[in-house]
Coordinates of C-alpha atoms in Angstrom, one line a residue:
Chain A
M1 CA 42.3 -15.2 -74.4
T2 CA 41.6 -15.9 -78.0
A3 CA 40.1 -19.2 -79.3
P4 CA 42.7 -21.0 -81.3
T5 CA 42.3 -20.9 -85.1
P6 CA 42.8 -24.4 -86.4
S7 CA 45.5 -24.9 -88.9
R8 CA 43.4 -27.4 -90.9
T9 CA 39.7 -27.7 -91.4
Y10 CA 39.4 -30.4 -88.7
D11 CA 41.4 -29.6 -85.6
L12 CA 40.5 -30.5 -82.0
S13 CA 42.0 -27.4 -80.5
F14 CA 38.8 -25.4 -81.0
A15 CA 36.7 -28.2 -79.5
R16 CA 39.0 -28.2 -76.4
Y17 CA 38.7 -24.4 -76.1
V18 CA 34.9 -24.7 -76.2
Y19 CA 34.9 -27.5 -73.5
D20 CA 37.2 -25.4 -71.2
H21 CA 36.1 -21.8 -71.8
I22 CA 32.5 -21.7 -73.0
D23 CA 29.7 -21.6 -70.4
G24 CA 28.4 -25.2 -70.2
G25 CA 31.1 -26.5 -72.5
Q26 CA 32.1 -29.3 -70.2
R27 CA 28.7 -30.9 -70.5
L28 CA 28.8 -30.5 -74.2
K29 CA 31.2 -33.5 -74.2
L30 CA 28.2 -35.6 -73.1
C31 CA 26.1 -34.9 -76.2
M32 CA 25.0 -38.1 -77.9
Q33 CA 23.6 -36.5 -81.0
C34 CA 20.0 -37.6 -80.5
G35 CA 18.5 -34.5 -82.0
A36 CA 16.0 -33.8 -79.2
C37 CA 17.3 -30.2 -79.1
S38 CA 16.9 -29.3 -82.7
G39 CA 13.6 -31.1 -82.8
S40 CA 12.4 -29.1 -79.7
C41 CA 13.4 -25.8 -81.1
P42 CA 10.4 -23.6 -82.0
I43 CA 12.4 -21.9 -84.7
G44 CA 14.5 -24.9 -85.6
T45 CA 13.6 -24.5 -89.3
Q46 CA 15.1 -21.0 -89.2
M47 CA 18.5 -22.3 -88.2
D48 CA 21.2 -23.3 -90.7
H49 CA 22.5 -26.1 -88.5
G50 CA 20.5 -26.4 -85.2
P51 CA 22.3 -27.1 -81.9
R52 CA 22.9 -30.8 -82.4
K53 CA 24.8 -30.4 -85.7
L54 CA 26.5 -27.3 -84.4
F55 CA 27.9 -29.4 -81.4
M56 CA 29.2 -32.0 -83.9
M57 CA 30.8 -29.2 -85.9
I58 CA 32.5 -28.0 -82.7
R59 CA 33.8 -31.5 -82.1
A60 CA 35.1 -31.6 -85.6
G61 CA 36.9 -28.3 -85.0
M62 CA 35.0 -26.3 -87.6
K63 CA 35.6 -23.0 -85.8
E64 CA 34.8 -20.6 -88.6
A65 CA 31.6 -22.4 -89.7
V66 CA 30.5 -22.5 -86.0
L67 CA 31.1 -18.9 -85.3
T68 CA 29.5 -17.6 -88.5
S69 CA 26.5 -19.9 -88.1
N70 CA 23.1 -18.3 -87.6
T71 CA 22.2 -21.0 -85.0
I72 CA 24.0 -19.1 -82.2
W73 CA 22.0 -16.0 -83.0
N74 CA 18.6 -17.4 -83.7
C75 CA 18.2 -19.0 -80.2
V76 CA 15.1 -17.4 -78.5
S77 CA 16.1 -18.7 -75.0
C78 CA 12.9 -20.8 -74.6
Y79 CA 14.9 -23.5 -72.9
N80 CA 12.7 -26.3 -74.4
C81 CA 15.9 -28.1 -75.5
V82 CA 17.6 -27.7 -72.1
V83 CA 14.5 -29.3 -70.4
R84 CA 14.4 -32.2 -72.8
C85 CA 18.1 -32.9 -73.3
P86 CA 18.7 -36.4 -72.1
R87 CA 22.3 -35.5 -71.2
Q88 CA 21.4 -32.3 -69.4
V89 CA 23.5 -30.2 -71.7
P90 CA 22.8 -26.4 -71.0
I91 CA 22.3 -25.8 -74.8
T92 CA 21.0 -22.2 -74.4
Y93 CA 24.0 -21.1 -72.3
I94 CA 26.4 -22.6 -74.8
L95 CA 24.8 -20.9 -77.8
H96 CA 24.8 -17.5 -76.0
D97 CA 28.4 -17.8 -75.0
L98 CA 29.4 -18.8 -78.5
S99 CA 27.6 -15.7 -79.8
A100 CA 29.7 -13.6 -77.4
L101 CA 32.8 -15.3 -78.7
A102 CA 31.7 -14.6 -82.3
I103 CA 31.4 -10.9 -81.5
E104 CA 34.7 -10.8 -79.6
E105 CA 36.6 -12.4 -82.4
G106 CA 35.0 -10.4 -85.2
Y107 CA 33.0 -13.2 -86.8
A108 CA 29.7 -11.4 -86.2
E109 CA 31.0 -8.2 -87.8
A110 CA 32.4 -10.0 -90.8
K111 CA 29.1 -11.8 -91.4
K112 CA 27.1 -8.6 -90.7
A113 CA 25.0 -10.7 -88.3
D114 CA 21.8 -8.9 -87.8
N115 CA 21.1 -10.4 -84.4
A116 CA 24.5 -9.4 -83.2
R117 CA 23.8 -5.7 -84.0
F118 CA 20.4 -6.0 -82.3
A119 CA 22.0 -7.5 -79.3
K120 CA 24.5 -4.7 -79.1
A121 CA 21.8 -2.1 -79.3
F122 CA 19.9 -3.9 -76.6
W123 CA 23.0 -4.1 -74.3
W124 CA 23.6 -0.4 -74.9
S125 CA 20.2 0.5 -73.6
A126 CA 20.3 -1.9 -70.7
T127 CA 23.6 -0.6 -69.4
V128 CA 23.0 3.1 -70.0
F129 CA 19.4 3.3 -68.7
G130 CA 19.0 0.0 -66.8
R131 CA 15.9 -0.5 -69.0
T132 CA 15.2 -1.2 -72.7
D133 CA 13.8 1.8 -74.5
E134 CA 11.9 0.4 -77.5
R135 CA 12.4 3.5 -79.5
L136 CA 16.1 4.0 -78.9
V137 CA 17.0 0.3 -79.2
T138 CA 15.1 0.1 -82.5
A139 CA 16.7 3.3 -83.8
R140 CA 20.2 2.3 -82.8
Y141 CA 19.7 -1.1 -84.4
Y142 CA 18.3 0.3 -87.7
F143 CA 21.0 2.9 -88.1
S144 CA 23.8 0.4 -87.2
S145 CA 23.6 -0.8 -90.8
G146 CA 24.2 2.8 -92.2
L147 CA 22.3 6.1 -92.4
G148 CA 20.4 5.3 -95.6
E149 CA 19.5 1.8 -94.5
G150 CA 18.3 3.2 -91.1
I151 CA 16.0 5.8 -92.6
K152 CA 14.6 3.1 -95.0
K153 CA 13.9 0.6 -92.2
G154 CA 12.4 3.4 -90.0
M155 CA 10.0 4.5 -92.7
A156 CA 9.0 1.0 -93.5
N157 CA 8.0 0.4 -89.9
Q158 CA 6.4 3.7 -89.2
A159 CA 2.8 2.3 -88.9
I160 CA 4.0 -0.3 -86.3
A161 CA 5.7 2.5 -84.3
L162 CA 2.7 4.7 -84.3
A163 CA 0.4 1.8 -83.2
M164 CA 2.8 1.1 -80.4
V165 CA 2.7 4.7 -79.2
K166 CA -1.0 4.7 -79.4
T167 CA -1.3 1.6 -77.3
K168 CA 1.4 2.9 -74.9
R169 CA 3.8 0.2 -75.8
M170 CA 6.4 2.9 -76.8
H171 CA 6.8 6.4 -75.5
L172 CA 8.3 9.5 -77.1
G173 CA 9.6 11.5 -74.1
M174 CA 12.8 11.1 -72.1
P175 CA 13.9 7.4 -71.8
H176 CA 12.9 5.7 -68.5
K177 CA 15.8 5.0 -66.2
V178 CA 16.3 2.8 -63.2
K179 CA 17.1 4.5 -59.9
G180 CA 20.9 4.8 -59.4
V181 CA 22.1 4.4 -62.9
G182 CA 25.6 5.3 -61.6
E183 CA 25.6 2.1 -59.4
L184 CA 24.5 0.0 -62.4
K185 CA 27.4 1.4 -64.5
A186 CA 29.8 0.7 -61.6
I187 CA 28.6 -3.0 -61.5
V188 CA 28.9 -3.4 -65.3
A189 CA 32.4 -1.8 -65.2
K190 CA 33.5 -4.1 -62.4
A191 CA 32.2 -7.1 -64.3
A192 CA 34.1 -6.0 -67.4
E193 CA 37.2 -5.6 -65.3
I194 CA 36.9 -9.1 -63.8
Q195 CA 36.3 -10.6 -67.2
A196 CA 39.4 -8.8 -68.6
R197 CA 41.5 -10.0 -65.7
H198 CA 40.5 -13.7 -65.8
G199 CA 39.6 -14.1 -69.5
K200 CA 36.7 -16.5 -70.0
E201 CA 37.3 -18.3 -66.7
G202 CA 36.2 -15.2 -64.9
Chain B
M1 CA 34.9 -70.9 -42.8
N2 CA 31.2 -70.1 -42.1
P3 CA 29.3 -72.0 -39.5
K4 CA 27.0 -74.8 -40.6
P5 CA 23.7 -73.6 -42.0
Q6 CA 20.8 -73.8 -39.6
S7 CA 18.3 -74.3 -42.4
Q8 CA 18.8 -75.9 -45.8
T9 CA 15.6 -74.4 -47.3
V10 CA 15.9 -71.9 -50.2
L11 CA 13.5 -69.0 -50.3
V12 CA 12.8 -67.5 -53.8
V13 CA 11.0 -64.2 -53.9
G14 CA 9.2 -63.5 -57.2
G15 CA 7.4 -65.9 -59.4
G16 CA 8.4 -64.5 -62.8
I17 CA 10.7 -66.3 -65.3
G18 CA 13.8 -65.6 -63.1
G19 CA 12.2 -66.8 -59.8
I20 CA 10.6 -69.9 -61.4
S21 CA 14.0 -70.8 -63.0
A22 CA 16.0 -70.3 -59.8
A23 CA 13.4 -72.2 -57.7
L24 CA 13.3 -75.2 -60.1
E25 CA 17.1 -75.4 -60.5
A26 CA 17.6 -75.4 -56.7
A27 CA 14.7 -77.8 -56.1
E28 CA 16.0 -80.2 -58.8
T29 CA 19.3 -80.5 -57.0
G30 CA 17.4 -81.8 -54.0
C31 CA 16.9 -78.6 -51.9
E32 CA 13.7 -77.7 -50.2
V33 CA 12.4 -74.5 -52.0
V34 CA 9.7 -72.0 -51.1
L35 CA 8.6 -69.7 -54.0
I36 CA 6.7 -66.6 -53.1
E37 CA 4.7 -64.6 -55.7
K38 CA 2.9 -61.3 -55.1
G39 CA 0.3 -61.8 -57.8
P40 CA -2.4 -64.5 -58.1
S41 CA -0.4 -66.6 -60.7
L42 CA 3.1 -67.4 -61.8
G43 CA 4.9 -66.2 -64.9
G44 CA 5.2 -62.5 -64.2
R45 CA 6.0 -60.2 -67.1
V46 CA 6.8 -63.1 -69.4
A47 CA 3.3 -64.5 -69.2
A48 CA 2.1 -61.1 -70.4
L49 CA 4.3 -61.2 -73.5
N50 CA 2.8 -62.1 -76.9
R51 CA 6.0 -63.6 -78.3
Y52 CA 9.7 -63.8 -77.5
F53 CA 12.5 -62.4 -79.6
P54 CA 14.5 -63.6 -81.5
K55 CA 12.7 -66.8 -82.5
M56 CA 9.2 -65.3 -82.2
C57 CA 7.9 -68.3 -80.2
H58 CA 5.1 -68.0 -77.6
P59 CA 6.1 -67.7 -73.9
T60 CA 3.2 -69.9 -72.8
C61 CA 5.1 -72.8 -74.4
G62 CA 8.2 -72.3 -72.2
L63 CA 6.1 -71.5 -69.1
E64 CA 4.0 -74.7 -69.6
I65 CA 7.2 -76.8 -69.4
N66 CA 8.2 -75.0 -66.2
F67 CA 4.8 -75.4 -64.6
Q68 CA 5.0 -79.1 -65.3
R69 CA 8.4 -79.2 -63.6
I70 CA 6.9 -77.4 -60.6
K71 CA 3.9 -79.8 -60.4
R72 CA 6.2 -82.8 -60.5
N73 CA 8.6 -81.6 -57.8
P74 CA 7.5 -82.3 -54.3
R75 CA 10.3 -80.2 -52.8
L76 CA 9.0 -76.9 -54.3
K77 CA 6.2 -75.1 -52.5
V78 CA 4.5 -72.1 -54.2
F79 CA 2.7 -69.3 -52.3
T80 CA 0.8 -66.8 -54.5
M81 CA -0.8 -63.6 -53.3
S82 CA 2.1 -63.4 -50.9
E83 CA 4.9 -60.9 -50.1
V84 CA 8.0 -61.0 -48.0
T85 CA 7.8 -58.2 -45.5
A86 CA 10.9 -58.7 -43.4
I87 CA 14.1 -60.7 -43.6
T88 CA 16.6 -60.9 -40.8
G89 CA 19.8 -63.0 -40.2
G90 CA 22.3 -64.0 -42.8
P91 CA 23.4 -66.8 -45.1
G92 CA 22.6 -70.2 -43.5
N93 CA 20.2 -68.7 -41.0
F94 CA 17.7 -66.2 -42.4
K95 CA 14.3 -65.6 -40.9
A96 CA 11.6 -64.3 -43.3
T97 CA 8.1 -63.0 -42.6
I98 CA 5.6 -63.7 -45.4
V99 CA 2.2 -62.1 -45.6
T100 CA -0.6 -63.7 -47.7
R101 CA -3.5 -61.6 -49.0
P102 CA -6.9 -63.3 -49.2
R103 CA -7.8 -64.7 -52.6
Y104 CA -11.3 -65.8 -51.4
V105 CA -11.0 -68.9 -53.6
K106 CA -9.8 -72.2 -52.1
P107 CA -7.6 -74.8 -53.8
N108 CA -10.5 -77.0 -54.6
C109 CA -11.6 -74.4 -57.4
T110 CA -12.0 -76.3 -60.7
A111 CA -11.8 -73.1 -62.8
C112 CA -15.2 -73.8 -64.2
G113 CA -16.0 -70.1 -64.4
D114 CA -19.5 -70.2 -62.9
C115 CA -18.4 -67.5 -60.4
A116 CA -17.5 -65.1 -63.3
K117 CA -20.9 -65.7 -64.9
V118 CA -22.8 -64.4 -61.9
A119 CA -20.4 -61.5 -61.1
T120 CA -21.9 -58.2 -62.1
S121 CA -19.2 -55.6 -61.4
E122 CA -15.9 -55.3 -63.3
V123 CA -12.4 -54.4 -62.1
A124 CA -9.3 -53.1 -64.0
D125 CA -7.6 -56.0 -65.9
A126 CA -4.2 -56.0 -64.3
F127 CA -2.9 -58.7 -66.6
N128 CA -3.7 -56.5 -69.6
Y129 CA -2.1 -53.4 -68.0
G130 CA -5.5 -51.9 -67.4
L131 CA -6.3 -51.9 -71.1
G132 CA -9.7 -53.4 -70.3
T133 CA -11.7 -54.7 -67.4
V134 CA -12.5 -58.2 -66.0
K135 CA -15.4 -59.5 -63.9
A136 CA -14.8 -59.2 -60.2
A137 CA -14.4 -63.0 -60.1
Y138 CA -11.8 -63.8 -62.6
L139 CA -9.0 -66.1 -63.8
P140 CA -5.8 -64.0 -64.0
H141 CA -5.3 -65.2 -67.6
A142 CA -5.9 -68.2 -69.8
M143 CA -2.6 -70.0 -68.9
A144 CA -2.7 -69.1 -65.2
F145 CA -0.8 -71.3 -62.8
P146 CA -2.2 -72.2 -60.3
M147 CA -5.3 -72.6 -62.5
R148 CA -7.6 -71.0 -59.9
Y149 CA -10.0 -68.0 -59.9
V150 CA -9.5 -64.9 -57.8
L151 CA -12.2 -62.7 -56.2
A152 CA -11.6 -58.9 -56.2
P153 CA -11.5 -57.7 -52.6
E154 CA -14.0 -55.0 -53.6
V155 CA -16.8 -57.5 -53.8
A156 CA -15.9 -59.8 -50.9
G157 CA -18.2 -58.2 -48.4
T158 CA -21.1 -57.4 -50.7
P159 CA -24.3 -59.1 -51.8
E160 CA -22.6 -59.7 -55.1
G161 CA -19.9 -61.7 -53.2
Q162 CA -22.8 -63.8 -51.6
S163 CA -24.3 -64.6 -55.0
I164 CA -20.8 -65.5 -56.4
K165 CA -20.4 -67.8 -53.4
A166 CA -23.8 -69.4 -54.0
A167 CA -22.9 -70.0 -57.7
C168 CA -19.9 -72.1 -56.9
K169 CA -20.9 -75.8 -57.2
V170 CA -17.7 -77.1 -55.3
G171 CA -17.9 -74.6 -52.4
A172 CA -14.5 -73.1 -53.2
I173 CA -15.4 -69.5 -52.3
D174 CA -14.5 -68.3 -48.8
L175 CA -15.6 -64.8 -48.2
D176 CA -14.3 -64.7 -44.7
E177 CA -10.7 -65.3 -45.6
Q178 CA -8.3 -62.9 -43.8
P179 CA -4.7 -61.9 -44.5
T180 CA -2.3 -64.4 -42.9
H181 CA 1.3 -64.2 -42.1
F182 CA 4.0 -66.8 -41.2
D183 CA 7.7 -67.0 -40.5
L184 CA 10.1 -69.2 -42.3
S185 CA 13.7 -70.2 -41.4
V186 CA 15.7 -70.5 -44.6
G187 CA 19.4 -70.9 -45.5
A188 CA 19.4 -68.7 -48.6
V189 CA 17.2 -66.0 -50.1
I190 CA 17.0 -65.5 -53.9
W191 CA 15.6 -62.1 -54.7
A192 CA 13.9 -62.2 -58.1
T193 CA 11.3 -59.5 -58.0
G194 CA 11.9 -58.3 -61.5
W195 CA 10.9 -55.0 -63.0
Q196 CA 8.2 -52.6 -63.8
P197 CA 7.8 -50.4 -66.9
Y198 CA 9.1 -46.9 -66.4
P199 CA 5.9 -44.7 -66.1
A200 CA 5.1 -43.2 -69.5
T201 CA 3.2 -40.4 -67.7
N202 CA 6.6 -39.0 -66.7
L203 CA 7.4 -38.3 -70.3
T204 CA 5.3 -35.2 -70.5
A205 CA 6.4 -34.2 -74.0
Y206 CA 5.1 -37.5 -75.4
R207 CA 1.5 -36.9 -74.0
Y208 CA 0.8 -40.5 -73.1
D209 CA -1.9 -39.3 -70.7
A210 CA -3.7 -37.1 -73.2
L211 CA -3.5 -39.1 -76.5
A212 CA -5.3 -42.5 -76.6
D213 CA -3.2 -43.7 -79.6
V214 CA 0.1 -43.2 -77.7
I215 CA 0.7 -46.5 -75.9
T216 CA 3.7 -48.3 -74.3
N217 CA 5.6 -51.4 -75.4
V218 CA 4.1 -53.6 -72.7
E219 CA 0.6 -52.6 -73.8
M220 CA 1.6 -53.4 -77.4
E221 CA 2.4 -56.9 -76.3
R222 CA -1.2 -57.3 -75.0
L223 CA -2.8 -55.7 -78.1
A224 CA -0.9 -58.3 -80.2
A225 CA -1.7 -61.2 -78.0
H226 CA -4.6 -63.5 -79.0
D227 CA -5.9 -63.5 -75.4
G228 CA -5.5 -59.7 -75.1
P229 CA -8.2 -57.0 -75.0
T230 CA -8.4 -56.9 -78.8
K231 CA -8.0 -60.6 -79.4
G232 CA -4.7 -60.0 -81.1
Q233 CA -5.8 -57.3 -83.5
I234 CA -3.5 -54.3 -83.3
L235 CA -6.2 -51.6 -83.2
R236 CA -6.1 -47.9 -82.4
R237 CA -7.2 -47.2 -78.9
S238 CA -9.2 -44.1 -80.0
D239 CA -11.6 -45.6 -82.6
G240 CA -10.8 -49.3 -82.9
T241 CA -9.6 -49.1 -86.5
P242 CA -6.5 -51.1 -87.5
A243 CA -3.2 -49.4 -86.9
K244 CA -1.5 -49.4 -90.3
K245 CA 1.0 -46.6 -89.8
V246 CA 2.9 -47.1 -86.6
A247 CA 5.8 -45.3 -84.9
L248 CA 8.0 -47.1 -82.5
I249 CA 9.9 -44.6 -80.3
Q250 CA 13.1 -46.0 -78.6
C251 CA 14.7 -44.8 -75.4
A252 CA 11.4 -43.4 -74.1
G253 CA 12.7 -42.5 -70.7
S254 CA 15.9 -44.6 -70.9
R255 CA 19.4 -43.3 -71.4
D256 CA 18.0 -40.0 -70.2
L257 CA 19.4 -38.2 -67.1
N258 CA 15.9 -36.8 -66.4
H259 CA 14.4 -40.3 -66.2
L260 CA 16.3 -43.6 -66.3
P261 CA 20.0 -42.9 -66.9
Y262 CA 20.8 -46.4 -68.1
C263 CA 20.0 -48.4 -71.3
S264 CA 17.3 -50.9 -70.6
R265 CA 18.8 -53.3 -73.1
I266 CA 15.7 -55.1 -74.3
C267 CA 13.7 -52.3 -75.9
C268 CA 15.4 -52.2 -79.3
L269 CA 14.7 -55.9 -79.9
A270 CA 11.2 -55.6 -78.3
S271 CA 10.4 -52.8 -80.8
M272 CA 11.8 -54.7 -83.7
K273 CA 9.5 -57.6 -82.6
H274 CA 6.6 -55.1 -82.6
A275 CA 7.4 -54.0 -86.1
L276 CA 7.0 -57.7 -87.1
Y277 CA 3.7 -57.9 -85.3
V278 CA 2.3 -55.0 -87.3
R279 CA 3.9 -56.1 -90.6
E280 CA 2.4 -59.6 -90.2
Q281 CA -1.1 -58.3 -89.7
H282 CA -1.1 -55.8 -92.6
P283 CA 0.9 -56.3 -95.8
D284 CA 0.5 -52.6 -96.6
A285 CA 1.5 -51.4 -93.1
Q286 CA 4.2 -48.8 -92.6
V287 CA 6.4 -48.9 -89.4
D288 CA 8.8 -46.2 -88.5
I289 CA 11.4 -46.9 -85.8
Y290 CA 12.9 -43.8 -84.1
Y291 CA 16.2 -44.5 -82.4
I292 CA 19.3 -42.9 -81.0
D293 CA 21.4 -46.0 -81.9
I294 CA 20.3 -49.6 -82.3
R295 CA 21.5 -51.8 -79.5
A296 CA 20.9 -55.3 -80.8
H297 CA 23.3 -56.8 -78.3
D298 CA 25.1 -60.2 -78.6
K299 CA 23.7 -62.6 -81.2
L300 CA 20.6 -60.5 -81.8
E301 CA 22.3 -58.4 -84.6
A302 CA 20.9 -61.0 -87.1
F303 CA 17.3 -60.1 -86.1
Y304 CA 18.1 -56.5 -86.8
R305 CA 19.7 -57.2 -90.2
K306 CA 16.7 -59.3 -91.2
L307 CA 14.2 -56.6 -90.4
K308 CA 16.3 -54.1 -92.2
A309 CA 15.5 -56.0 -95.5
D310 CA 11.8 -55.0 -95.0
G311 CA 11.3 -52.0 -97.2
Q312 CA 8.2 -50.9 -95.2
V313 CA 10.1 -50.5 -92.0
R314 CA 11.8 -47.1 -91.9
W315 CA 14.7 -46.4 -89.5
L316 CA 14.9 -42.8 -88.4
K317 CA 18.0 -41.8 -86.3
S318 CA 16.3 -39.3 -84.1
K319 CA 15.0 -39.0 -80.5
P320 CA 11.6 -37.4 -81.1
A321 CA 11.2 -34.1 -79.2
R322 CA 7.5 -34.3 -78.7
I323 CA 4.2 -35.8 -79.8
E324 CA 1.3 -33.4 -80.6
P325 CA -2.4 -34.0 -81.3
G326 CA -3.0 -33.6 -85.1
A327 CA -5.9 -31.8 -86.6
D328 CA -7.5 -35.2 -87.4
G329 CA -6.9 -36.4 -83.8
R330 CA -3.9 -38.6 -84.8
P331 CA -0.7 -38.3 -82.8
V332 CA 2.0 -36.3 -84.7
V333 CA 5.6 -37.2 -83.9
C334 CA 7.9 -34.2 -84.1
G335 CA 11.7 -33.9 -84.1
E336 CA 14.9 -33.7 -86.1
N337 CA 16.1 -36.5 -88.4
T338 CA 19.8 -36.3 -87.4
L339 CA 21.0 -37.9 -90.7
T340 CA 19.2 -35.5 -93.0
R341 CA 18.8 -32.4 -90.7
E342 CA 15.2 -32.4 -91.7
V343 CA 12.8 -31.2 -89.0
Y344 CA 9.8 -33.5 -89.3
A345 CA 6.1 -33.7 -88.0
E346 CA 4.7 -37.1 -89.0
P347 CA 1.2 -38.3 -88.2
Y348 CA 0.6 -41.9 -87.1
D349 CA -2.3 -44.3 -86.4
L350 CA -0.5 -45.6 -83.3
V351 CA 2.7 -44.5 -81.5
V352 CA 4.4 -47.1 -79.2
L353 CA 6.8 -45.8 -76.5
A354 CA 9.6 -48.2 -75.7
T355 CA 9.7 -47.5 -72.0
G356 CA 12.5 -49.1 -70.1
M357 CA 12.8 -51.3 -67.1
Q358 CA 13.1 -50.2 -63.5
P359 CA 13.4 -52.5 -60.4
S360 CA 10.0 -53.2 -58.9
A361 CA 10.8 -54.0 -55.3
K362 CA 13.7 -53.8 -52.9
P363 CA 14.7 -56.4 -50.3
P364 CA 13.4 -55.7 -46.8
M365 CA 16.9 -56.0 -45.4
E366 CA 20.3 -54.3 -45.8
T367 CA 21.4 -55.2 -49.4
A368 CA 24.1 -53.9 -51.7
M369 CA 22.4 -52.0 -54.5
D370 CA 23.7 -50.0 -57.5
D371 CA 22.8 -46.4 -58.1
Y372 CA 19.6 -47.4 -59.9
G373 CA 18.2 -49.8 -57.2
F374 CA 19.3 -53.1 -58.8
V375 CA 20.6 -55.7 -56.4
V376 CA 24.4 -56.2 -56.5
G377 CA 26.3 -59.2 -55.3
H378 CA 25.2 -61.5 -52.5
E379 CA 28.0 -61.5 -49.9
G380 CA 26.2 -61.9 -46.6
G381 CA 22.7 -61.0 -47.9
V382 CA 20.2 -62.0 -50.5
I383 CA 21.2 -63.3 -53.9
G384 CA 19.9 -61.3 -56.8
A385 CA 18.4 -63.1 -59.8
G386 CA 16.9 -61.9 -63.1
V387 CA 16.0 -58.3 -63.7
A388 CA 16.2 -57.5 -60.0
T389 CA 19.9 -57.4 -60.8
G390 CA 19.7 -55.2 -63.9
P391 CA 17.9 -55.0 -67.3
L392 CA 18.0 -58.4 -69.0
D393 CA 16.1 -60.2 -71.6
V394 CA 14.4 -63.6 -70.9
S395 CA 17.3 -65.8 -71.8
M396 CA 19.8 -63.7 -69.8
S397 CA 17.3 -63.7 -66.9
V398 CA 17.3 -67.5 -66.9
Q399 CA 21.1 -67.6 -67.0
S400 CA 21.2 -65.2 -64.1
A401 CA 18.6 -67.3 -62.2
T402 CA 20.6 -70.4 -62.7
A403 CA 23.7 -68.7 -61.3
A404 CA 21.7 -67.5 -58.3
A405 CA 20.4 -71.1 -57.7
L406 CA 24.0 -72.3 -57.7
G407 CA 24.9 -69.6 -55.1
A408 CA 22.0 -70.6 -52.9
V409 CA 22.7 -74.4 -53.1
Q410 CA 26.3 -73.7 -52.1
A411 CA 25.1 -71.6 -49.2
V412 CA 22.8 -74.2 -47.8
R413 CA 25.1 -77.3 -48.4
R414 CA 28.1 -76.0 -46.6

């Protein structure tokens, strides 16, 4: 299922889609715009809108502005906002599900969202090995913006990489894997199948 | 048709403004009324207020009138230091058990204060919300009714108690007083036990516990009162210097599903009143009011509009996320200004949390209550009055109490 693209700048169809299909969307209706979330955010100053304003934009139907916002990508999942929200809106869940929607509908690609590419590299490692391999996740993320860019970023961060190897925070051998990677892959495949079958409700 | 009432006495539980009003209204129609108060004197939360909104008059004035009415009315009996521990029966035929704690001071006390002069130990000053201490023999407050001293139970059995007793010229100290209890047959019960402030310690992000200069709205009333711990000077709790930059934080624990889900209704106006207290003391003072939305209900909108004309009162539409200790020790209020999107961190001399109202006691019998513990309706049970029925300001409490008195009079005069 695709989120409806509003015919005008302000259109309620996107808000209704978010209420019904985004994880925690129903509680978003209860938001009273107090600002406790954006004020609690440790990196609130790094967000273009912050959760409170983003939620108002959702209500106003500003689909494109919401899905190209950096707010959905800059959330660090500290849950400070969720703990303090006087209406118990699961803000973190909503931001994460909105970022999934942004990838699904190509907004992340179009905006060349850095965090989206990092998230993809992370997901790749998590599903292939069942673990995050610092070296491969980083390499995959660096090269996702092109060969030249990848080499440039790699060279720029060489000192950090060597320091991490030295302190055993990164290793250079074969990537570590969980036991039974096959079973993990089966679980992920099943989850993808369920999601495809039920759409967002799944 | 209900059977004829067995008793025509009205029992009023709670001696705050609601209970006093209900008791007087019922007594002045000719009913026998018994008024029970847990504390040593009448007046409740209202006696501890500095001034009322919106007219900024002093509560002692209105209380004084009511105390005169009580003195003049032979049908109204007042029991302080007392609590109702059990109620059985129904309208027309209730039986109530009342327990009275020892006061150790008999009615012949002349309030001369000789006992306090010889008392050496100090106890927390309950009237001033523990902001200071009082001598172990003390008058609850300057306008106390009854005007009678109290002895703290801690010193009753000590040598200090003996010297206090020896100092009393009229022999009013009785160190052997024991708790007593008695049963009453009454035709109606008015439940007017009022409210208590929501505990600010629950609001962990506001660090009320850790930061001396973060106080609550009820404490602000005492700081501003001439008979309070600072003689009416609004001073910082940390170093005693005048508070000239003050933050007032609305909805501290109200309208919050993690604390009190409802709006306590009085806090907006109470904080606006606090802004006036500060502005009156210091022409150069700056007051910032942090709010979600201003709820100046009913005719109180005019008070809000008037305060808006003061250029040194800023209005910030924001629920602060947290309060942090600043490098200079001052509390720093942090959050997002929802109108400008600015993320702020603003230091203050004093931060006042507008904590809300929660019911303070529930009736010791089956009673219809709402989800928050406020008394609902009175069919077959006690009649709620004042803030025991929901958050109200003083004038609304008096209205509610008068309605409750009418219900009680109807119940006993069938």
